């Protein structure tokens, strides 16, 4: 599937303790790459899940391709794949690489082992299938999650914590991989602590810190909403 445009106007998500993100405007062209950056508590995970149709909006509206949230949430969830947005969406570290590959083939229509291997090539990883997910290095771990989501051939792909645990000297490899992903495929919506290196052609969005929570207490993210 080709990349889709993602536009949000006044996007707000509210939890039991108040607003997590509020009044956010964002516009990402089809095939674009967004880097929503901010410290823990800035609401970036909630924003990304809201744009993906997996967290209820408390205000504002989102359009993903030709579909509008919140009215067409089910259709948006078919278009957007979430690679990683912990704790709602994360790979099980105690599984082996071959097991998460097999699981994705069983749970995501159209995904095959061939598609997953093609996605590995796109992001330039070659994980050993006998290794546990938790044994992978930080770069390979995030790119494994991206590749599994890419194999679903979505119109947009969400990945949070792009730079979490990564020393500055290797962060460029992840951003380069995401740039390749969106260059010939889906729009990429990424979350990170710090903005990517300058000159990378990424649309950046700084989110101010609002709360201590990564996700709002009592949030509506469940198995159906989170796509897991």
N, CA, C and O of each residue as an XYZ file, in Angstrom:
912
protein
N       0.839     -1.192      0.000
C       0.000      0.000      0.000
C       0.876      1.245      0.000
O       1.889      1.305      0.697
N       0.476      2.235     -0.788
C       1.198      3.504     -0.792
C       0.951      4.254      0.509
O      -0.025      3.992      1.211
N       1.842      5.188      0.825
C       1.674      6.004      2.012
C       0.433      6.876      1.942
O      -0.006      7.265      0.860
N      -0.120      7.175      3.093
C      -1.328      8.013      3.165
C      -1.031      9.290      3.949
O      -0.159      9.307      4.818
N      -1.754     10.343      3.636
C      -1.625     11.593      4.375
C      -2.252     11.441      5.758
O      -3.300     10.811      5.906
N      -1.607     12.021      6.765
C      -2.138     12.007      8.131
C      -2.227     13.451      8.614
O      -1.218     14.151      8.694
N      -3.445     13.890      8.935
C      -3.675     15.269      9.364
C      -4.463     15.264     10.665
O      -5.516     14.633     10.755
N      -3.961     15.959     11.663
C      -4.672     16.104     12.936
C      -4.883     17.574     13.252
O      -3.981     18.388     13.061
N      -6.064     17.916     13.732
C      -6.388     19.279     14.111
C      -6.925     19.297     15.538
O      -7.958     18.694     15.831
N      -6.213     19.996     16.422
C      -6.654     20.099     17.810
C      -6.714     18.774     18.536
O      -7.580     18.567     19.387
N      -5.794     17.867     18.205
C      -5.834     16.513     18.775
C      -5.588     16.569     20.280
O      -4.588     17.118     20.743
N      -6.516     15.993     21.028
C      -6.408     15.975     22.488
C      -6.734     14.580     23.012
O      -7.653     13.915     22.536
N      -5.955     14.157     24.005
C      -6.211     12.902     24.711
C      -6.190     13.222     26.195
O      -5.281     13.890     26.689
N      -7.193     12.743     26.891
C      -7.324     13.075     28.311
C      -7.414     11.808     29.140
O      -8.107     10.862     28.766
N      -6.714     11.788     30.265
C      -6.784     10.669     31.189
C      -7.433     11.081     32.494
O      -7.926     12.201     32.631
N      -7.429     10.164     33.455
C      -8.066     10.434     34.738
C      -7.414     11.600     35.471
O      -8.058     12.247     36.297
N      -6.140     11.878     35.179
C      -5.420     12.948     35.863
C      -5.365     14.233     35.054
O      -4.662     15.175     35.419
N      -6.106     14.268     33.959
C      -6.115     15.479     33.152
C      -5.573     15.246     31.765
O      -5.398     14.099     31.355
N      -5.300     16.324     31.022
C      -4.846     16.182     29.633
C      -3.474     15.554     29.534
O      -2.571     15.872     30.308
N      -3.327     14.658     28.572
C      -2.036     14.041     28.288
C      -1.400     14.733     27.088
O      -0.210     15.046     27.106
N      -2.180     14.968     26.063
C      -1.779     15.879     24.987
C      -3.017     16.676     24.628
O      -4.134     16.164     24.710
N      -2.829     17.913     24.234
C      -3.980     18.798     24.094
C      -3.756     19.792     22.957
O      -2.732     20.473     22.898
N      -4.747     19.859     22.050
C      -4.738     20.853     20.991
C      -3.580     20.743     20.019
O      -3.065     21.759     19.551
N      -3.160     19.517     19.705
C      -2.009     19.322     18.824
C      -2.448     19.337     17.362
O      -3.389     18.641     16.981
N      -1.762     20.131     16.554
C      -1.967     20.143     15.107
C      -0.785     19.460     14.449
O       0.365     19.735     14.793
N      -1.056     18.581     13.517
C       0.004     17.868     12.818
C      -0.449     17.578     11.397
O      -1.617     17.270     11.158
N       0.472     17.676     10.467
C       0.168     17.387      9.066
C       1.376     16.707      8.441
O       2.458     17.286      8.347
N       1.166     15.461      8.015
C       2.239     14.670      7.414
C       1.771     14.234      6.028
O       0.753     13.552      5.915
N       2.486     14.611      4.977
C       2.069     14.205      3.632
C       2.226     12.712      3.423
O       2.958     12.051      4.160
N       1.550     12.184      2.433
C       1.700     10.776      2.091
C       3.173     10.474      1.808
O       3.815     11.154      1.008
N       3.692      9.450      2.476
C       5.099      9.103      2.316
C       6.045      9.951      3.136
O       7.259      9.875      2.948
N       5.515     10.761      4.047
C       6.346     11.606      4.896
C       6.836     10.870      6.125
O       6.429      9.739      6.392
N       7.711     11.522      6.868
C       8.266     10.958      8.105
C       8.161     12.003      9.206
O       8.795     13.056      9.140
N       7.353     11.700     10.219
C       7.162     12.584     11.368
C       7.983     12.101     12.540
O       8.016     10.903     12.822
N       8.651     13.019     13.233
C       9.337     12.718     14.484
C       8.701     13.565     15.575
O       9.016     14.748     15.705
N       7.804     12.965     16.367
C       7.193     13.645     17.512
C       8.110     13.414     18.702
O       8.241     12.285     19.175
N       8.748     14.478     19.192
C       9.745     14.284     20.234
C       9.383     15.051     21.502
O       8.752     16.108     21.460
N       9.799     14.491     22.612
C       9.528     15.081     23.911
C       9.906     14.109     25.004
O      10.025     12.907     24.767
N      10.094     14.632     26.202
C      10.469     13.797     27.340
C       9.313     12.898     27.754
O       8.180     13.076     27.306
N       9.614     11.925     28.620
C       8.562     11.089     29.188
C       7.525     11.987     29.845
O       7.871     12.923     30.566
N       6.257     11.700     29.594
C       5.195     12.538     30.127
C       4.737     13.613     29.175
O       3.840     14.388     29.507
N       5.340     13.681     27.978
C       4.936     14.699     27.003
C       3.719     14.285     26.206
O       3.141     15.106     25.494
N       3.315     13.026     26.311
C       2.123     12.562     25.612
C       2.381     12.064     24.207
O       1.430     11.867     23.451
N       3.633     11.852     23.828
C       3.902     11.462     22.449
C       3.364     10.066     22.137
O       2.868      9.834     21.034
N       3.454      9.127     23.093
C       2.915      7.790     22.848
C       1.405      7.850     22.645
O       0.865      7.212     21.741
N       0.732      8.622     23.492
C      -0.719      8.765     23.362
C      -1.093      9.443     22.049
O      -2.070      9.059     21.406
N      -0.314     10.453     21.649
C      -0.582     11.127     20.380
C      -0.459     10.153     19.217
O      -1.325     10.116     18.343
N       0.612      9.365     19.202
C       0.807      8.417     18.105
C      -0.321      7.389     18.050
O      -0.811      7.060     16.970
N      -0.729      6.884     19.208
C      -1.826      5.917     19.232
C      -3.138      6.559     18.807
O      -3.967      5.912     18.167
N      -3.332      7.827     19.157
C      -4.540      8.532     18.719
C      -4.544      8.698     17.203
O      -5.579      8.498     16.567
N      -3.415      9.057     16.619
C      -3.325      9.198     15.162
C      -3.558      7.859     14.465
O      -4.026      7.821     13.327
N      -3.233      6.766     15.146
C      -3.417      5.436     14.581
C      -4.823      4.885     14.805
O      -5.132      3.780     14.360
N      -5.673      5.645     15.489
C      -7.031      5.189     15.756
C      -7.119      4.177     16.868
O      -8.103      3.443     16.959
N      -6.104      4.121     17.725
C      -6.066      3.132     18.791
C      -6.172      3.738     20.181
O      -6.020      3.034     21.180
N      -6.428      5.019     20.250
C      -6.727      5.680     21.515
C      -7.790      6.726     21.251
O      -7.710      7.474     20.277
N      -8.782      6.775     22.117
C      -9.906      7.687     21.906
C      -9.491      9.136     22.060
O      -8.745      9.496     22.970
N      -9.988      9.954     21.156
C      -9.761     11.391     21.244
C     -10.710     11.995     22.266
O     -11.869     11.593     22.366
N     -10.207     12.961     23.023
C     -11.103     13.747     23.883
C     -11.453     15.068     23.210
O     -12.329     15.796     23.676
N     -10.772     15.372     22.122
C     -11.052     16.583     21.367
C     -10.291     16.567     20.058
O      -9.288     15.867     19.918
N     -10.775     17.343     19.101
C     -10.119     17.433     17.810
C     -10.549     16.327     16.867
O     -11.459     15.553     17.167
N      -9.887     16.263     15.730
C     -10.210     15.269     14.704
C      -8.940     14.894     13.966
O      -7.981     15.663     13.906
N      -8.955     13.698     13.406
C      -7.812     13.178     12.653
C      -8.330     12.601     11.346
O      -9.372     11.946     11.313
N      -7.593     12.849     10.271
C      -7.892     12.221      8.978
C      -6.686     11.430      8.529
O      -5.575     11.954      8.453
N      -6.915     10.164      8.232
C      -5.860      9.267      7.757
C      -6.279      8.776      6.381
O      -7.209      7.979      6.257
N      -5.590      9.255      5.344
C      -6.048      8.955      3.999
C      -7.430      9.559      3.811
O      -7.620     10.753      4.044
N      -8.383      8.764      3.400
C      -9.749      9.259      3.224
C     -10.648      9.011      4.405
O     -11.857      9.224      4.304
N     -10.102      8.564      5.536
C     -10.907      8.196      6.696
C     -10.721      9.194      7.830
O      -9.624      9.706      8.049
N     -11.806      9.464      8.547
C     -11.801     10.479      9.593
C     -12.065      9.828     10.945
O     -12.967      9.003     11.093
N     -11.256     10.218     11.927
C     -11.461      9.797     13.315
C     -12.236     10.883     14.053
O     -12.066     12.066     13.756
N     -13.080     10.507     15.004
C     -13.234      9.134     15.518
C     -14.254      8.277     14.777
O     -14.379      7.092     15.086
N     -14.989      8.830     13.810
C     -16.105      8.111     13.195
C     -15.685      6.830     12.479
O     -16.404      5.831     12.520
N     -14.522      6.853     11.823
C     -14.121      5.706     11.007
C     -12.889      5.005     11.585
O     -11.955      4.657     10.864
N     -12.916      4.812     12.888
C     -11.769      4.232     13.570
C     -11.400      2.851     13.077
O     -10.217      2.543     12.937
N     -12.386      2.012     12.811
C     -12.083      0.645     12.368
C     -11.328      0.656     11.044
O     -10.398     -0.128     10.850
N     -11.724      1.539     10.137
C     -11.044      1.617      8.841
C      -9.636      2.181      8.998
O      -8.709      1.740      8.320
N      -9.476      3.149      9.886
C      -8.143      3.698     10.122
C      -7.220      2.616     10.671
O      -6.057      2.536     10.277
N      -7.725      1.791     11.568
C      -6.886      0.734     12.161
C      -6.444     -0.292     11.125
O      -5.419     -0.951     11.302
N      -7.214     -0.433     10.039
C      -6.785     -1.332      8.963
C      -5.659     -0.730      8.136
O      -4.868     -1.452      7.530
N      -5.593      0.591      8.113
C      -4.610      1.290      7.285
C      -3.285      1.493      8.018
O      -2.224      1.492      7.394
N      -3.344      1.668      9.351
C      -2.161      2.010     10.140
C      -1.682      0.796     10.928
O      -2.458      0.168     11.649
N      -0.402      0.470     10.787
C       0.216     -0.597     11.582
C       1.053      0.032     12.685
O       1.794      0.986     12.450
N       0.928     -0.507     13.877
C       1.722     -0.016     15.014
C       2.849     -0.998     15.280
O       2.610     -2.135     15.688
N       4.081     -0.556     15.046
C       5.241     -1.415     15.276
C       5.574     -1.505     16.756
O       5.822     -2.587     17.288
N       5.576     -0.338     17.420
C       5.934     -0.304     18.844
C       5.383      0.966     19.463
O       5.573      2.063     18.940
N       4.696      0.802     20.586
C       4.203      1.932     21.369
C       3.949      1.413     22.776
O       2.800      1.262     23.192
N       5.029      1.141     23.507
C       4.946      0.523     24.830
C       4.243      1.461     25.822
O       4.394      2.680     25.745
N       3.469      0.877     26.759
C       3.300     -0.552     26.994
C       2.170     -1.190     26.203
O       1.978     -2.403     26.291
N       1.415     -0.410     25.432
C       0.255     -0.973     24.735
C       0.662     -1.963     23.654
O       0.033     -3.011     23.508
N       1.691     -1.648     22.906
C       2.134     -2.502     21.798
C       3.637     -2.709     21.919
O       4.407     -1.752     21.826
N       4.054     -3.943     22.122
C       5.480     -4.265     22.248
C       5.674     -5.738     21.947
O       4.785     -6.551     22.201
N       6.837     -6.086     21.405
C       7.156     -7.480     21.167
C       7.467     -8.168     22.492
O       8.032     -7.561     23.403
N       7.098     -9.420     22.586
C       7.373    -10.206     23.786
C       8.841    -10.619     23.780
O       9.272    -11.392     22.924
N       9.598    -10.104     24.732
C      11.032    -10.339     24.762
C      11.432    -11.777     24.967
O      12.535    -12.169     24.586
N      10.548    -12.591     25.573
C      10.902    -13.976     25.859
C      10.635    -14.910     24.687
O      10.915    -16.106     24.771
N      10.099    -14.378     23.602
C       9.914    -15.179     22.396
C      11.158    -15.095     21.519
O      11.913    -14.125     21.576
N      11.354    -16.124     20.712
C      12.449    -16.107     19.754
C      12.014    -15.379     18.484
O      10.823    -15.241     18.205
N      12.993    -14.920     17.730
C      12.681    -14.173     16.508
C      11.782    -14.995     15.597
O      10.819    -14.466     15.041
N      12.082    -16.280     15.435
C      11.253    -17.101     14.552
C       9.832    -17.225     15.075
O       8.895    -17.396     14.294
N       9.661    -17.141     16.405
C       8.323    -17.245     16.983
C       7.508    -15.981     16.735
O       6.312    -16.065     16.455
N       8.141    -14.806     16.834
C       7.380    -13.589     16.558
C       7.074    -13.480     15.066
O       6.052    -12.911     14.683
N       7.947    -14.020     14.227
C       7.668    -14.063     12.796
C       6.455    -14.947     12.515
O       5.550    -14.552     11.779
N       6.441    -16.139     13.100
C       5.318    -17.059     12.900
C       4.025    -16.482     13.450
O       2.966    -16.623     12.838
N       4.111    -15.832     14.604
C       2.932    -15.215     15.209
C       2.350    -14.145     14.295
O       1.133    -14.061     14.129
N       3.228    -13.314     13.693
C       2.729    -12.262     12.809
C       2.066    -12.848     11.560
O       1.072    -12.309     11.072
N       2.607    -13.932     11.052
C       1.993    -14.584      9.891
C       0.605    -15.110     10.216
O      -0.274    -15.110      9.355
N       0.398    -15.558     11.447
C      -0.888    -16.116     11.859
C      -1.926    -15.040     12.173
O      -3.120    -15.234     11.942
N      -1.467    -13.911     12.698
C      -2.410    -12.907     13.208
C      -2.679    -11.754     12.261
O      -3.654    -11.027     12.455
N      -1.852    -11.559     11.241
C      -2.028    -10.418     10.337
C      -2.309    -10.917      8.925
O      -1.445    -11.542      8.310
N      -3.497    -10.653      8.405
C      -3.857    -11.133      7.065
C      -2.857    -10.681      6.008
O      -2.455     -9.518      5.965
N      -2.469    -11.620      5.163
C      -1.577    -11.296      4.059
C      -0.100    -11.339      4.379
O       0.727    -11.342      3.467
N       0.254    -11.372      5.659
C       1.671    -11.405      6.027
C       2.203    -12.819      5.849
O       1.575    -13.790      6.273
N       3.355    -12.922      5.224
C       4.005    -14.206      4.995
C       5.460    -14.103      5.426
O       5.983    -13.011      5.644
N       6.101    -15.253      5.544
C       7.525    -15.255      5.885
C       8.326    -14.532      4.808
O       9.303    -13.850      5.118
N       7.923    -14.674      3.548
C       8.622    -13.984      2.465
C       8.522    -12.483      2.628
O       9.514    -11.775      2.458
N       7.337    -11.985      2.956
C       7.159    -10.541      3.176
C       8.026    -10.042      4.323
O       8.625     -8.970      4.236
N       8.092    -10.820      5.393
C       8.887    -10.407      6.551
C      10.361    -10.340      6.173
O      11.055     -9.401      6.564
N      10.849    -11.325      5.417
C      12.252    -11.308      5.018
C      12.547    -10.135      4.083
O      13.627     -9.548      4.145
N      11.595     -9.794      3.223
C      11.757     -8.614      2.370
C      11.849     -7.349      3.225
O      12.626     -6.443      2.922
N      11.052     -7.295      4.292
C      11.091     -6.144      5.197
C      12.420     -6.089      5.939
O      12.951     -5.002      6.165
N      12.968     -7.241      6.322
C      14.298     -7.273      6.940
C      15.327     -6.631      6.010
O      16.180     -5.859      6.449
N      15.235     -6.957      4.730
C      16.173     -6.387      3.763
C      15.990     -4.875      3.660
O      16.967     -4.137      3.535
N      14.747     -4.417      3.712
C      14.479     -2.975      3.577
C      15.119     -2.196      4.718
O      15.684     -1.124      4.496
N      15.036     -2.722      5.930
C      15.609     -1.993      7.075
C      17.034     -2.433      7.382
O      17.655     -1.943      8.325
N      17.547     -3.364      6.573
C      18.936     -3.813      6.654
C      19.280     -4.454      7.999
O      20.213     -4.041      8.689
N      18.491     -5.482      8.349
C      18.829     -6.313      9.503
C      18.793     -7.775      9.072
O      18.135     -8.133      8.096
N      19.503     -8.602      9.807
C      19.515    -10.045      9.553
C      19.549    -10.757     10.898
O      20.548    -11.392     11.233
N      18.462    -10.660     11.678
C      18.476    -11.261     13.011
C      18.550    -12.785     12.952
O      17.987    -13.412     12.055
N      19.244    -13.362     13.909
C      19.284    -14.816     14.006
C      17.949    -15.282     14.577
O      17.526    -14.832     15.641
N      17.303    -16.176     13.866
C      15.938    -16.545     14.223
C      15.855    -17.323     15.529
O      14.786    -17.398     16.134
N      16.954    -17.897     15.969
C      16.947    -18.645     17.233
C      17.131    -17.736     18.445
O      16.937    -18.173     19.579
N      17.502    -16.482     18.219
C      17.736    -15.555     19.331
C      16.422    -15.100     19.955
O      15.412    -14.947     19.267
N      16.450    -14.885     21.270
C      15.319    -14.263     21.940
C      15.258    -12.795     21.546
O      16.291    -12.166     21.320
N      14.056    -12.253     21.465
C      13.892    -10.835     21.127
C      14.642     -9.961     22.119
O      15.251     -8.964     21.731
N      14.602    -10.327     23.400
C      15.257     -9.517     24.418
C      16.778     -9.580     24.339
O      17.462     -8.780     24.978
N      17.315    -10.519     23.565
C      18.759    -10.627     23.397
C      19.281     -9.743     22.266
O      20.490     -9.555     22.130
N      18.387     -9.210     21.468
C      18.814     -8.382     20.345
C      19.351     -7.046     20.842
O      18.942     -6.558     21.895
N      20.256     -6.465     20.088
C      20.710     -5.122     20.408
C      19.590     -4.122     20.234
O      18.576     -4.420     19.602
N      19.771     -2.927     20.796
C      18.703     -1.926     20.762
C      18.321     -1.544     19.345
O      17.136     -1.392     19.050
N      19.298     -1.386     18.456
C      18.998     -1.027     17.073
C      18.226     -2.141     16.389
O      17.197     -1.894     15.761
N      18.717     -3.361     16.509
C      18.053     -4.485     15.855
C      16.671     -4.726     16.450
O      15.763     -5.159     15.740
N      16.497     -4.454     17.736
C      15.196     -4.643     18.367
C      14.129     -3.730     17.797
O      13.030     -4.186     17.480
N      14.437     -2.442     17.661
C      13.446     -1.521     17.123
C      13.210     -1.786     15.645
O      12.079     -1.665     15.174
N      14.258     -2.146     14.899
C      14.075     -2.397     13.472
C      13.356     -3.720     13.211
O      12.693     -3.862     12.183
N      13.473     -4.692     14.122
C      12.667     -5.907     14.010
C      11.190     -5.566     14.118
O      10.379     -6.043     13.324
N      10.837     -4.738     15.102
C       9.442     -4.332     15.257
C       8.942     -3.585     14.023
O       7.813     -3.791     13.580
N       9.786     -2.722     13.477
C       9.416     -1.976     12.266
C       9.204     -2.937     11.098
O       8.229     -2.801     10.359
N      10.095     -3.899     10.924
C       9.992     -4.828      9.805
C       8.720     -5.675      9.887
O       8.060     -5.900      8.873
N       8.379     -6.138     11.075
C       7.164     -6.943     11.222
C       5.917     -6.137     10.861
O       4.992     -6.657     10.237
N       5.901     -4.867     11.256
C       4.768     -4.011     10.897
C       4.790     -3.691      9.405
O       3.735     -3.632      8.772
N       5.962     -3.488      8.843
C       6.083     -3.178      7.421
C       5.571     -4.325      6.563
O       5.032     -4.098      5.480
N       5.735     -5.550      7.037
C       5.266     -6.721      6.294
C       3.745     -6.732      6.136
O       3.216     -7.438      5.277
N       3.046     -5.956      6.959
C       1.591     -5.839      6.818
C       1.201     -4.935      5.651
O       0.029     -4.859      5.284
N       2.185     -4.250      5.071
C       1.984     -3.331      3.957
C       0.921     -2.283      4.273
O      -0.084     -2.172      3.572
N       1.157     -1.519      5.335
C       0.183     -0.502      5.757
C       0.345      0.786      4.961
O       1.324      0.970      4.237
N      -0.637      1.677      5.109
C      -0.526      3.005      4.533
C       0.255      3.947      5.428
O       0.824      4.931      4.954
N       0.286      3.649      6.729
C       1.078      4.416      7.693
C       1.579      3.461      8.759
O       0.929      2.464      9.074
N       2.737      3.777      9.310
C       3.373      2.914     10.308
C       3.796      3.761     11.495
O       4.431      4.801     11.327
N       3.444      3.317     12.696
C       3.766      4.021     13.934
C       4.863      3.268     14.681
O       4.778      2.054     14.862
N       5.893      3.995     15.112
C       6.936      3.398     15.947
C       7.386      4.428     16.973
O       7.831      5.520     16.619
N       7.265      4.071     18.244
C       7.634      4.975     19.332
C       8.993      4.563     19.906
O       9.502      3.476     19.632
N       9.562      5.462     20.707
C      10.833      5.197     21.406
C      11.951      4.827     20.425
O      12.730      3.907     20.672
N      12.012      5.549     19.328
C      13.006      5.266     18.295
C      14.425      5.333     18.848
O      15.269      4.511     18.491
N      14.694      6.307     19.718
C      16.064      6.487     20.221
C      16.248      6.019     21.653
O      17.284      6.293     22.260
N      15.266      5.320     22.206
C      15.354      4.895     23.601
C      16.487      3.878     23.779
O      16.485      2.826     23.140
N      17.444      4.193     24.641
C      18.543      3.292     24.917
C      19.625      3.261     23.857
O      20.548      2.450     23.938
N      19.525      4.136     22.858
C      20.517      4.137     21.785
C      21.544      5.241     21.995
O      21.165      6.397     22.187
N      22.829      4.917     21.963
C      23.849      5.975     22.016
C      23.771      6.816     20.748
O      23.374      6.311     19.698
N      24.141      8.088     20.831
C      24.012      8.991     19.678
C      24.665      8.474     18.411
O      24.165      8.739     17.318
N      25.770      7.744     18.521
C      26.508      7.339     17.330
C      25.788      6.286     16.489
O      26.165      6.066     15.338
N      24.753      5.624     17.038
C      24.032      4.616     16.244
C      22.601      5.036     15.905
O      21.913      4.342     15.156
N      22.154      6.161     16.448
C      20.789      6.591     16.172
C      20.560      6.869     14.691
O      19.465      6.649     14.173
N      21.594      7.353     14.014
C      21.463      7.643     12.595
C      21.070      6.426     11.779
O      20.369      6.558     10.775
N      21.509      5.239     12.193
C      21.169      4.018     11.451
C      19.660      3.777     11.476
O      19.073      3.380     10.470
N      19.042      4.017     12.624
C      17.598      3.811     12.731
C      16.846      4.824     11.872
O      15.917      4.460     11.150
N      17.243      6.094     11.947
C      16.560      7.116     11.144
C      16.746      6.876      9.656
O      15.831      7.126      8.871
N      17.908      6.400      9.259
C      18.131      6.075      7.850
C      17.228      4.932      7.408
O      16.705      4.942      6.293
N      17.045      3.946      8.285
C      16.159      2.829      7.961
C      14.713      3.304      7.815
O      14.008      2.880      6.900
N      14.274      4.186      8.717
C      12.919      4.713      8.626
C      12.738      5.553      7.365
O      11.658      5.571      6.775
N      13.785      6.238      6.961
C      13.723      7.016      5.728
C      13.561      6.094      4.521
O      12.824      6.420      3.590
N      14.238      4.955      4.526
C      14.071      3.986      3.438
C      12.672      3.396      3.439
O      12.095      3.158      2.378
N      12.126      3.159      4.620
C      10.783      2.598      4.730
C       9.764      3.523      4.073
O       8.931      3.069      3.288
N       9.823      4.801      4.383
C       8.816      5.718      3.857
C       9.084      6.125      2.413
O       8.187      6.608      1.722
N      10.319      5.930      1.960
C      10.681      6.347      0.608
C       9.919      5.558     -0.450
O       9.573      6.098     -1.500
N       9.658      4.283     -0.176
C       8.951      3.449     -1.142
C       7.773      2.724     -0.485
O       7.381      1.646     -0.932
N       7.214      3.309      0.566
C       6.153      2.609      1.258
C       5.316      3.529      2.106
O       4.904      4.595      1.647
N       5.052      3.132      3.355
C       4.096      3.859      4.181
C       4.637      5.172      4.723
O       5.846      5.376      4.826
N       3.720      6.043      5.062
C       4.025      7.214      5.883
C       4.490      6.705      7.243
O       3.928      5.741      7.762
N       5.501      7.334      7.827
C       6.038      6.872      9.109
C       5.813      7.940     10.176
O       6.178      9.102     10.000
N       5.206      7.525     11.281
C       4.958      8.394     12.428
C       5.802      7.864     13.583
O       5.493      6.821     14.159
N       6.862      8.585     13.915
C       7.813      8.104     14.910
C       7.782      8.976     16.160
O       7.526     10.178     16.090
N       8.046      8.352     17.300
C       8.168      9.073     18.564
C       9.574      8.906     19.101
O      10.156      7.828     18.988
N      10.126      9.955     19.682
C      11.511      9.912     20.151
C      11.708     10.918     21.280
O      10.908     11.836     21.461
N      12.782     10.727     22.031
C      13.117     11.649     23.110
C      13.701     12.948     22.570
O      13.392     14.039     23.050
N      14.551     12.802     21.562
C      15.240     13.962     20.977
C      14.984     14.003     19.480
O      14.749     12.960     18.870
N      15.026     15.181     18.879
C      14.799     15.254     17.424
C      15.912     14.531     16.679
O      17.028     14.420     17.186
N      15.617     14.039     15.483
C      16.648     13.348     14.694
C      17.714     14.309     14.208
O      17.551     15.523     14.329
N      18.796     13.790     13.663
C      19.859     14.658     13.156
C      19.330     15.642     12.126
O      18.432     15.312     11.352
N      19.875     16.829     12.114
C      19.430     17.851     11.165
C      19.751     17.427      9.747
O      20.681     16.660      9.498
N      18.955     17.948      8.821
C      19.177     17.645      7.419
C      18.629     16.308      6.977
O      18.934     15.853      5.875
N      17.814     15.658      7.826
C      17.291     14.338      7.483
C      15.961     14.386      6.754
O      15.431     13.340      6.378
N      15.411     15.574      6.544
C      14.150     15.690      5.829
C      12.944     15.232      6.611
O      11.915     14.889      6.028
N      13.058     15.222      7.922
C      11.984     14.749      8.790
C      11.156     15.938      9.278
O      11.698     17.000      9.584
N       9.839     15.746      9.348
C       8.955     16.737      9.955
C       9.025     16.543     11.468
O       8.726     15.456     11.961
N       9.414     17.573     12.206
C       9.552     17.436     13.656
C       8.413     18.139     14.389
O       7.903     19.167     13.944
N       8.032     17.564     15.510
C       6.971     18.118     16.351
C       7.397     17.995     17.802
O       7.528     16.886     18.318
N       7.613     19.117     18.462
C       8.007     19.120     19.871
C       6.763     19.132     20.739
O       5.873     19.964     20.559
N       6.710     18.190     21.691
C       5.585     18.091     22.613
C       6.052     18.471     24.013
O       7.012     17.890     24.520
N       5.390     19.435     24.643
C       5.785     19.827     25.999
C       5.366     18.778     27.012
O       4.395     18.052     26.800
N       6.099     18.699     28.112
C       5.767     17.731     29.155
C       4.505     18.170     29.883
O       4.368     19.322     30.294
N       3.580     17.209     30.033
C       2.314     17.508     30.712
C       2.062     16.612     31.908
O       1.424     17.038     32.871
N       2.547     15.382     31.867
C       2.248     14.452     32.961
C       3.422     13.500     33.136
O       4.362     13.497     32.341
N       3.352     12.688     34.195
C       4.385     11.693     34.450
C       4.063     10.378     33.769
O       4.904      9.480     33.737
N       2.877     10.247     33.230
C       2.436      8.973     32.686
C       2.752      8.867     31.209
O       2.581      9.827     30.457
N       3.219      7.683     30.788
C       3.409      7.422     29.363
C       2.056      7.317     28.681
O       1.888      7.795     27.559
N       1.098      6.702     29.339
C      -0.268      6.624     28.835
C      -1.182      7.098     29.955
O      -0.858      6.926     31.130
N      -2.327      7.693     29.608
C      -3.224      8.180     30.640
C      -3.785      7.052     31.483
O      -4.128      5.985     30.973
N      -3.873      7.303     32.788
C      -4.446      6.305     33.685
C      -5.869      6.008     33.266
O      -6.648      6.922     32.998
N      -6.215      4.709     33.208
C      -7.554      4.326     32.813
C      -7.836      4.572     31.344
O      -8.989      4.759     30.957
N      -6.787      4.575     30.512
C      -6.982      4.847     29.092
C      -7.773      3.730     28.444
O      -7.908      2.637     28.993
N      -8.297      4.032     27.252
C      -9.171      3.090     26.565
C      -8.413      2.129     25.664
O      -9.040      1.418     24.879
N      -7.093      2.078     25.746
C      -6.344      1.194     24.886
C      -6.518     -0.242     25.363
O      -6.090     -0.593     26.462
N      -7.145     -1.065     24.538
C      -7.319     -2.464     24.854
C      -6.804     -3.310     23.718
O      -6.092     -2.801     22.853
N      -7.140     -4.587     23.690
C      -6.599     -5.456     22.667
C      -7.080     -5.023     21.279
O      -6.280     -4.988     20.344
N      -8.353     -4.698     21.124
C      -8.847     -4.287     19.820
C      -8.296     -2.913     19.453
O      -7.847     -2.698     18.327
N      -8.334     -1.971     20.423
C      -7.873     -0.618     20.145
C      -6.393     -0.582     19.834
O      -5.959      0.196     18.985
N      -5.608     -1.413     20.507
C      -4.159     -1.388     20.328
C      -3.690     -2.225     19.168
O      -2.515     -2.182     18.805
N      -4.592     -2.989     18.577
C      -4.202     -3.794     17.449
C      -3.304     -4.971     17.813
O      -2.470     -5.396     17.014
N      -3.478     -5.493     19.022
C      -2.645     -6.615     19.446
C      -3.522     -7.775     19.875
O      -3.011     -8.823     20.270
